[in-house]
Amino acid sequence: MVSIKDVAKQAGVAISTVSKVLNNYPNVSEETKKKVNQAVAELNFVPNTVAAALSSKQSGRVALLLNLNNAAQSVDEINMQYMAGTIGRAVELNLDVITIFDSMLKNKNLEEVVRYLRSQSITGLLIFGMSKDDKVLHQLIDAQLFKIVTVDAPIVNASSSAIWIDQEAAQYEVAKKTLTENKGKSILYLAGKKNGYVTGERLRGVQRLAEEKKIPMLVRNGEFSELQARNLTFRYAKKKDVVVCASDLMAIGAMRALMEMDIFRPVCGFDGITLMGYAGKQMNTVRQDFTRIASEAVVELKRLLDGGEGQQIVLDYELVRMKYEDVIAAEEKQATRSGICFSGGINE
Amino acid sequence: MVSIKDVAKQAGVAISTVSKVLNNYPNVSEETKKKVNQAVAELNFVPNTVAAALSSKQSGRVALLLNLNNAAQSVDEINMQYMAGTIGRAVELNLDVITIFDSMLKNKNLEEVVRYLRSQSITGLLIFGMSKDDKVLHQLIDAQLFKIVTVDAPIVNASSSAIWIDQEAAQYEVAKKTLTENKGKSILYLAGKKNGYVTGERLRGVQRLAEEKKIPMLVRNGEFSELQARNLTFRYAKKKDVVVCASDLMAIGAMRALMEMDIFRPVCGFDGITLMGYAGKQMNTVRQDFTRIASEAVVELKRLLDGGEGQQIVLDYELVRMKYEDVIAAEEKQATRSGICFSGGINE
DNA sequence: ATGTTATTGGAAAACGATTTCCGGAAAACA
DNA sequence: TGTTTTCCGGAAATCGTTTTCCAATAACAT
């Protein structure tokens, strides 16, 4: 295998000099830089990331922590977009990604998790969809031993950042739009998981709307479950005008129930997943660009790794109306979702 | 960080001895083993996989190569199950997994791909859904530089194995069942991608059925696309009794088209994805256990890495009839799909 | 007691980078 | 020309393992 040593010999310089050139250190003249770069090109040299990771505790190995707790297939789309966004951007920024599932952390205490991460020379974490009762993850963030970016959990300190969309505003807007379009006079709100950070935010959004419009609202806990949303709809929808759901999956469950009851109620969802096209009727929802969210999370993590301070980042969203025709048309456009992966590629 | 050196000191033995104990080498007495293991336990030692990977070109770092070419969201479910199966089992077998998307390999030649894999100290690959025209991947397998397991591509040599279900039989059976249940007299077959290995196999299965039953069959290329299946159904379904599709996504497209035309034709699919529950009518399909397939692929890769010879593995499948109620009921059962991840965990 | 053979444990050289520290040449100044 | 400062490049230690090779001890036969 062609190593940094071969490059050094070819360029007629020392190993350390090559390393300096590769990592953009100062104190290297343009001339030697040129020599080294030429040797790199001639030998087709690619640095061994494993050796780099071992040598400098700095070199970017990053863990992607996905939440598989929710068995619903709909989350697969979201998780895949998270992955695509993460890995695509990570390649660009020269970060290695190790994917971990939350289930692998079950029953582990802080010390064990830290040891595991260290054993993998991991210095940064991306945590997607952590809930309020994830004790170990909270400890992990508090300990500040790693650079961490959380998605959908607003926890910020010196070495960890948070990124999400404005949940409150998004829920407010999509509900308002749906209410207005249909001249609704009351709301049935099916809320998300009690222990999710987004749940309270979204609830506040729809509450603000209800107060502002001075209309009655019934709130029920749907736990992000299609089945529970279905049951709650059977039970309560007759009494209310508009069904606002904290997730698309619940919106689909609600819509199917309404169709089975053969009554009409406007329904809106949250997330913008493809499955919305298969609900039977079109619905408003909030489209989150999960690929972009993940991609920005990686950029932020890189910033933290480079010494930046933790911060809160709020990305934008989009109100959309989803229907079958659009969804299957979109399936044909290959580039859309994997787009980010095409840039970058293997080298640099 | 507690290293092998600390363990050696604690146990009063040499570093190499600790390594031997850890890796189950012979020529270590029971007594010293005990001492070392005790020291490991006392110090809570976890070997640094990065150092191990660097030192021995053997240490199990494995790449998971996913195909994101197809933009359809339905493949997300399959890919996530592949990932869950892979990572879950890999943790058990002490393999590190690096996830790669096919798009990252675009426009790379063999040499570049090999260099990339080497730079990551990767010794084994799991390739999911490779197509006949993936030139570099074929070269990679031929070169026999890495241990490779392909899923759904029957390529075997000394250092690579293949794993899939019996595509021909599965397609035959599900089509036969659907034909028989509905007393069909003719078939419209919507085939998959021309360059997919499974496509020809499945086609042969349905052809065998048509010959056996002596019934006419019209074959059209649906490219695994929901939209194309939809269009083909509008165009040809009136003339045939039963619509047999090479994938669930096409089956859904066909079913929607039939419902819009307001004519009834039995439709069957292939794969058993959740989306089938949202098609509007229940359909027969072939359920593949993707998690298990991936899990077995990892086991097989491990066997190759340990010096085994390449072989072909055929797993079983299941004929099922999918409907909405079952699908949303299944969503509630958390454990199902991530089940495999719960075993193993971080240690060992 | 001596010589031979297993058996076990240790010393040390990789693996391929990063990074610190230091010396020499060149540039700047008097 | 002599002295000081600046700038560059190289030698060598380090990261935490694996693995080879060798020495020491024990066990056995003679």
mmCIF file of C-alpha atoms in Angstrom, chain A residues 1-2 43-51 53-54 57 61 66 68-73 76-77 79-80 83-84 87-88 91 96-101 103-106 108 111-113 115-116 118-121 193 225-228 230 249 252-253 256 260 274-275 277-278 280 324-325 328-334 337-338 341-342 344-347, chain B residues 1-2 44-51 53-54 57 61 66 68-73 76-77 79-80 83-84 87-88 91 96-101 103-106 108 111-113 115-116 118-121 193 225-228 230 249 252-253 256 260 274-275 277-278 280 324-325 328-335 337-338 341-342 344-347:
data_model
loop_
_atom_site.group_PDB
_atom_site.id
_atom_site.type_symbol
_atom_site.label_atom_id
_atom_site.label_comp_id
_atom_site.label_asym_id
_atom_site.label_seq_id
_atom_site.Cartn_x
_atom_site.Cartn_y
_atom_site.Cartn_z
ATOM 1 C CA MET A 1 0.000 0.000 0.000
ATOM 2 C CA VAL A 2 1.254 3.454 -0.869
ATOM 3 C CA LEU A 43 1.347 7.907 -6.588
ATOM 4 C CA ASN A 44 -2.412 8.169 -6.296
ATOM 5 C CA PHE A 45 -1.981 8.494 -2.584
ATOM 6 C CA VAL A 46 -4.964 8.374 -0.248
ATOM 7 C CA PRO A 47 -4.234 8.848 3.441
ATOM 8 C CA ASN A 48 -5.159 5.956 5.685
ATOM 9 C CA THR A 49 -7.934 7.298 7.848
ATOM 10 C CA VAL A 50 -7.497 4.563 10.385
ATOM 11 C CA ALA A 51 -3.896 5.455 11.043
ATOM 12 C CA ALA A 53 -7.585 8.415 13.661
ATOM 13 C CA LEU A 54 -5.232 6.479 15.868
ATOM 14 C CA LYS A 57 -7.331 11.819 18.688
ATOM 15 C CA ARG A 61 -14.567 9.784 13.269
ATOM 16 C CA LEU A 66 -30.389 6.711 14.900
ATOM 17 C CA LEU A 68 -35.204 2.837 15.732
ATOM 18 C CA ASN A 69 -37.465 2.662 18.706
ATOM 19 C CA ASN A 70 -40.454 3.484 16.641
ATOM 20 C CA ALA A 71 -41.258 0.406 14.629
ATOM 21 C CA ALA A 72 -43.353 2.252 12.085
ATOM 22 C CA GLN A 73 -42.049 1.861 8.600
ATOM 23 C CA ASP A 76 -37.497 4.521 7.634
ATOM 24 C CA GLU A 77 -37.847 7.204 5.044
ATOM 25 C CA ASN A 79 -33.922 7.806 8.860
ATOM 26 C CA MET A 80 -32.659 7.056 5.369
ATOM 27 C CA MET A 83 -28.282 8.873 6.712
ATOM 28 C CA ALA A 84 -27.962 10.061 3.160
ATOM 29 C CA ILE A 87 -22.874 10.399 4.965
ATOM 30 C CA GLY A 88 -22.946 12.547 1.851
ATOM 31 C CA VAL A 91 -17.505 12.427 2.863
ATOM 32 C CA ASP A 96 -15.790 8.910 8.861
ATOM 33 C CA VAL A 97 -19.222 7.836 9.938
ATOM 34 C CA ILE A 98 -20.049 4.921 12.199
ATOM 35 C CA THR A 99 -23.754 4.224 12.384
ATOM 36 C CA ILE A 100 -25.185 3.211 15.713
ATOM 37 C CA PHE A 101 -28.722 2.373 16.702
ATOM 38 C CA SER A 103 -30.973 -0.139 20.743
ATOM 39 C CA MET A 104 -27.256 -0.833 20.977
ATOM 40 C CA LEU A 105 -27.077 1.635 23.843
ATOM 41 C CA LYS A 106 -29.891 0.058 25.799
ATOM 42 C CA LYS A 108 -25.574 0.711 29.056
ATOM 43 C CA GLU A 111 -19.194 4.910 31.420
ATOM 44 C CA GLU A 112 -19.814 2.005 29.092
ATOM 45 C CA VAL A 113 -21.023 4.233 26.317
ATOM 46 C CA ARG A 115 -15.676 3.566 26.594
ATOM 47 C CA TYR A 116 -17.315 2.261 23.500
ATOM 48 C CA ARG A 118 -13.451 5.943 22.764
ATOM 49 C CA SER A 119 -12.636 2.437 21.626
ATOM 50 C CA GLN A 120 -13.802 3.526 18.217
ATOM 51 C CA SER A 121 -11.822 6.761 18.411
ATOM 52 C CA LYS A 193 -45.129 11.200 22.229
ATOM 53 C CA SER A 225 -49.137 6.080 16.379
ATOM 54 C CA GLU A 226 -51.281 5.484 13.341
ATOM 55 C CA LEU A 227 -53.467 3.040 15.219
ATOM 56 C CA GLN A 228 -54.020 5.350 18.155
ATOM 57 C CA ARG A 230 -57.305 5.996 14.092
ATOM 58 C CA LEU A 249 -48.535 8.861 10.197
ATOM 59 C CA ILE A 252 -53.054 8.982 7.703
ATOM 60 C CA GLY A 253 -54.589 6.944 10.486
ATOM 61 C CA ARG A 256 -58.527 6.369 6.963
ATOM 62 C CA GLU A 260 -64.365 4.466 6.923
ATOM 63 C CA THR A 274 -44.063 10.009 0.995
ATOM 64 C CA LEU A 275 -46.693 7.822 2.590
ATOM 65 C CA GLY A 277 -49.573 10.286 -1.013
ATOM 66 C CA TYR A 278 -51.249 6.991 -0.199
ATOM 67 C CA GLY A 280 -56.587 8.487 -0.043
ATOM 68 C CA TYR A 324 -50.764 10.609 -4.872
ATOM 69 C CA GLU A 325 -49.955 11.970 -8.305
ATOM 70 C CA ILE A 328 -45.394 8.918 -7.662
ATOM 71 C CA ALA A 329 -44.159 11.539 -10.055
ATOM 72 C CA ALA A 330 -41.449 12.410 -7.550
ATOM 73 C CA GLU A 331 -40.411 8.775 -7.288
ATOM 74 C CA GLU A 332 -39.208 8.984 -10.849
ATOM 75 C CA LYS A 333 -36.822 11.797 -10.175
ATOM 76 C CA GLN A 334 -33.824 9.877 -9.046
ATOM 77 C CA ARG A 337 -32.765 12.574 -2.471
ATOM 78 C CA SER A 338 -29.447 11.089 -3.160
ATOM 79 C CA CYS A 341 -24.197 12.023 -2.260
ATOM 80 C CA PHE A 342 -23.156 12.607 -5.781
ATOM 81 C CA GLY A 344 -17.896 14.689 -2.963
ATOM 82 C CA GLY A 345 -17.466 11.055 -3.710
ATOM 83 C CA ILE A 346 -14.485 9.195 -2.533
ATOM 84 C CA ASN A 347 -11.740 11.712 -2.861
ATOM 85 C CA MET B 1 -7.508 5.961 28.208
ATOM 86 C CA VAL B 2 -6.952 2.485 29.575
ATOM 87 C CA ASN B 44 -12.999 -2.040 32.385
ATOM 88 C CA PHE B 45 -10.778 -2.406 29.390
ATOM 89 C CA VAL B 46 -12.182 -2.203 25.869
ATOM 90 C CA PRO B 47 -9.729 -2.760 23.036
ATOM 91 C CA ASN B 48 -9.276 0.106 20.639
ATOM 92 C CA THR B 49 -10.646 -1.175 17.377
ATOM 93 C CA VAL B 50 -8.911 1.515 15.413
ATOM 94 C CA ALA B 51 -5.489 0.485 16.592
ATOM 95 C CA ALA B 53 -7.499 -2.369 12.494
ATOM 96 C CA LEU B 54 -4.291 -0.516 11.770
ATOM 97 C CA LYS B 57 -4.957 -5.865 8.203
ATOM 98 C CA ARG B 61 -13.804 -3.545 9.255
ATOM 99 C CA LEU B 66 -26.322 0.301 -0.281
ATOM 100 C CA LEU B 68 -29.802 4.415 -3.422
ATOM 101 C CA ASN B 69 -30.189 4.668 -7.141
ATOM 102 C CA ASN B 70 -33.844 4.057 -6.938
ATOM 103 C CA ALA B 71 -35.411 7.182 -5.546
ATOM 104 C CA ALA B 72 -38.621 5.458 -4.511
ATOM 105 C CA GLN B 73 -39.295 5.807 -0.838
ATOM 106 C CA ASP B 76 -36.047 2.920 2.281
ATOM 107 C CA GLU B 77 -37.821 0.304 4.280
ATOM 108 C CA ASN B 79 -32.511 -0.561 3.031
ATOM 109 C CA MET B 80 -33.200 0.197 6.676
ATOM 110 C CA MET B 83 -28.867 -1.884 7.778
ATOM 111 C CA ALA B 84 -30.526 -3.033 10.962
ATOM 112 C CA ILE B 87 -25.245 -3.650 12.068
ATOM 113 C CA GLY B 88 -27.031 -5.733 14.656
ATOM 114 C CA VAL B 91 -21.857 -5.892 16.615
ATOM 115 C CA ASP B 96 -17.087 -2.555 12.430
ATOM 116 C CA VAL B 97 -19.407 -1.338 9.747
ATOM 117 C CA ILE B 98 -18.806 1.583 7.418
ATOM 118 C CA THR B 99 -21.842 2.476 5.353
ATOM 119 C CA ILE B 100 -21.282 3.501 1.763
ATOM 120 C CA PHE B 101 -23.736 4.503 -0.903
ATOM 121 C CA SER B 103 -23.445 7.041 -5.514
ATOM 122 C CA MET B 104 -20.109 7.548 -3.772
ATOM 123 C CA LEU B 105 -18.593 5.045 -6.169
ATOM 124 C CA LYS B 106 -19.910 6.715 -9.288
ATOM 125 C CA LYS B 108 -14.568 5.793 -9.842
ATOM 126 C CA GLU B 111 -8.121 1.249 -8.596
ATOM 127 C CA GLU B 112 -9.708 4.213 -6.911
ATOM 128 C CA VAL B 113 -12.302 2.112 -5.175
ATOM 129 C CA ARG B 115 -7.560 2.513 -2.650
ATOM 130 C CA TYR B 116 -10.527 3.957 -0.829
ATOM 131 C CA ARG B 118 -7.767 0.118 1.775
ATOM 132 C CA SER B 119 -7.511 3.602 3.194
ATOM 133 C CA GLN B 120 -10.326 2.610 5.498
ATOM 134 C CA SER B 121 -8.667 -0.724 6.318
ATOM 135 C CA LYS B 193 -35.327 -3.527 -14.227
ATOM 136 C CA SER B 225 -41.529 1.863 -11.215
ATOM 137 C CA GLU B 226 -44.897 2.622 -9.723
ATOM 138 C CA LEU B 227 -45.668 5.157 -12.423
ATOM 139 C CA GLN B 228 -44.745 2.832 -15.258
ATOM 140 C CA ARG B 230 -49.678 2.438 -13.496
ATOM 141 C CA LEU B 249 -44.375 -0.849 -5.670
ATOM 142 C CA ILE B 252 -49.515 -0.703 -5.878
ATOM 143 C CA GLY B 253 -49.295 1.375 -9.026
ATOM 144 C CA ARG B 256 -54.429 2.226 -8.050
ATOM 145 C CA GLU B 260 -59.353 4.462 -11.026
ATOM 146 C CA THR B 274 -45.391 -2.091 4.479
ATOM 147 C CA LEU B 275 -46.676 0.203 1.794
ATOM 148 C CA GLY B 277 -51.137 -2.040 3.346
ATOM 149 C CA TYR B 278 -51.973 1.328 1.831
ATOM 150 C CA GLY B 280 -56.540 0.131 -1.110
ATOM 151 C CA TYR B 324 -54.182 -2.246 6.021
ATOM 152 C CA GLU B 325 -55.347 -3.604 9.363
ATOM 153 C CA ILE B 328 -50.947 -0.793 11.215
ATOM 154 C CA ALA B 329 -51.290 -3.452 13.855
ATOM 155 C CA ALA B 330 -47.726 -4.492 13.096
ATOM 156 C CA GLU B 331 -46.525 -0.937 13.467
ATOM 157 C CA GLU B 332 -47.358 -1.150 17.130
ATOM 158 C CA LYS B 333 -45.114 -4.097 17.743
ATOM 159 C CA GLN B 334 -41.893 -2.310 18.381
ATOM 160 C CA ALA B 335 -39.607 -5.239 18.828
ATOM 161 C CA ARG B 337 -37.673 -5.233 13.285
ATOM 162 C CA SER B 338 -35.126 -3.891 15.645
ATOM 163 C CA CYS B 341 -30.232 -5.107 17.534
ATOM 164 C CA PHE B 342 -31.218 -5.646 21.093
ATOM 165 C CA GLY B 344 -25.358 -8.065 21.420
ATOM 166 C CA GLY B 345 -25.147 -4.450 22.336
ATOM 167 C CA ILE B 346 -21.871 -2.750 22.826
ATOM 168 C CA ASN B 347 -19.813 -5.366 24.552
#
